[in-house]
Amino acid sequence: MRRILGAMGALMLVLTGSARAAPEPAQPVVACETLVGLRLLMGDGGTDHAAAVTRLPRHSGCRLVARDRVGAAEQRAMIGGAPFECLTLSDAGRCAWVMP
């Protein structure tokens, strides 16, 4: 009887755990055509994504890109000790500078 109850308890844990383990959709990334455009968008906010997203409409060369469209790094740069990467975008002819 203990074995049956123990097995049922383990099954319940697996079932309830799998219901909560559904992956959340990945948040989009902020991407700009140029590194200068990305730095202007970031302003004094550093890597504050929420602040950058609110300023996005004022920067025509920057946009939100779905994370699953972002690929490998084509170019890298260091500015003030902070790393920046120009990452390939699927269905795009060139890379985009992505906010760290």
PDB file of C-alpha atoms in Angstrom, residues 51-97:
ATOM      1  CA  ALA A  51      14.073  52.997 -20.739  1.00  0.00           C
ATOM      2  CA  ALA A  52      15.469  52.152 -24.186  1.00  0.00           C
ATOM      3  CA  VAL A  53      12.129  50.748 -25.340  1.00  0.00           C
ATOM      4  CA  THR A  54      10.345  53.959 -24.329  1.00  0.00           C
ATOM      5  CA  ARG A  55      12.842  55.992 -26.412  1.00  0.00           C
ATOM      6  CA  LEU A  56      12.605  53.603 -29.389  1.00  0.00           C
ATOM      7  CA  PRO A  57      10.035  55.626 -31.427  1.00  0.00           C
ATOM      8  CA  ARG A  58      12.474  58.576 -31.596  1.00  0.00           C
ATOM      9  CA  HIS A  59      15.231  56.434 -33.165  1.00  0.00           C
ATOM     10  CA  SER A  60      14.310  55.371 -36.683  1.00  0.00           C
ATOM     11  CA  GLY A  61      17.291  53.023 -37.101  1.00  0.00           C
ATOM     12  CA  CYS A  62      16.368  50.949 -34.041  1.00  0.00           C
ATOM     13  CA  ARG A  63      13.619  48.429 -33.449  1.00  0.00           C
ATOM     14  CA  LEU A  64      12.559  45.425 -31.398  1.00  0.00           C
ATOM     15  CA  VAL A  65      13.529  42.070 -32.901  1.00  0.00           C
ATOM     16  CA  ALA A  66      12.225  38.660 -31.873  1.00  0.00           C
ATOM     17  CA  ARG A  67      14.961  36.781 -30.011  1.00  0.00           C
ATOM     18  CA  ASP A  68      14.546  33.719 -32.229  1.00  0.00           C
ATOM     19  CA  ARG A  69      15.637  35.813 -35.255  1.00  0.00           C
ATOM     20  CA  VAL A  70      19.000  36.683 -33.653  1.00  0.00           C
ATOM     21  CA  GLY A  71      22.036  34.614 -34.623  1.00  0.00           C
ATOM     22  CA  ALA A  72      25.814  34.676 -34.252  1.00  0.00           C
ATOM     23  CA  ALA A  73      28.072  37.701 -33.877  1.00  0.00           C
ATOM     24  CA  GLU A  74      29.521  39.187 -37.074  1.00  0.00           C
ATOM     25  CA  GLN A  75      31.298  42.135 -35.444  1.00  0.00           C
ATOM     26  CA  ARG A  76      32.359  43.076 -31.936  1.00  0.00           C
ATOM     27  CA  ALA A  77      33.387  46.339 -30.288  1.00  0.00           C
ATOM     28  CA  MET A  78      34.413  47.519 -26.816  1.00  0.00           C
ATOM     29  CA  ILE A  79      33.345  50.972 -25.680  1.00  0.00           C
ATOM     30  CA  GLY A  80      34.284  52.126 -22.198  1.00  0.00           C
ATOM     31  CA  GLY A  81      34.910  48.520 -21.186  1.00  0.00           C
ATOM     32  CA  ALA A  82      31.418  47.402 -22.290  1.00  0.00           C
ATOM     33  CA  PRO A  83      31.139  44.775 -25.049  1.00  0.00           C
ATOM     34  CA  PHE A  84      28.823  45.314 -28.015  1.00  0.00           C
ATOM     35  CA  GLU A  85      27.979  42.840 -30.775  1.00  0.00           C
ATOM     36  CA  CYS A  86      26.507  43.111 -34.235  1.00  0.00           C
ATOM     37  CA  LEU A  87      24.462  39.917 -34.521  1.00  0.00           C
ATOM     38  CA  THR A  88      23.096  38.296 -37.654  1.00  0.00           C
ATOM     39  CA  LEU A  89      19.355  38.507 -38.152  1.00  0.00           C
ATOM     40  CA  SER A  90      17.458  35.875 -40.072  1.00  0.00           C
ATOM     41  CA  ASP A  91      15.915  37.225 -43.284  1.00  0.00           C
ATOM     42  CA  ALA A  92      18.152  40.319 -43.150  1.00  0.00           C
ATOM     43  CA  GLY A  93      21.054  41.229 -45.381  1.00  0.00           C
ATOM     44  CA  ARG A  94      23.252  42.492 -42.569  1.00  0.00           C
ATOM     45  CA  CYS A  95      23.794  42.315 -38.840  1.00  0.00           C
ATOM     46  CA  ALA A  96      22.223  44.574 -36.213  1.00  0.00           C
ATOM     47  CA  TRP A  97      23.853  46.004 -33.093  1.00  0.00           C
TER      48      TRP A  97
END
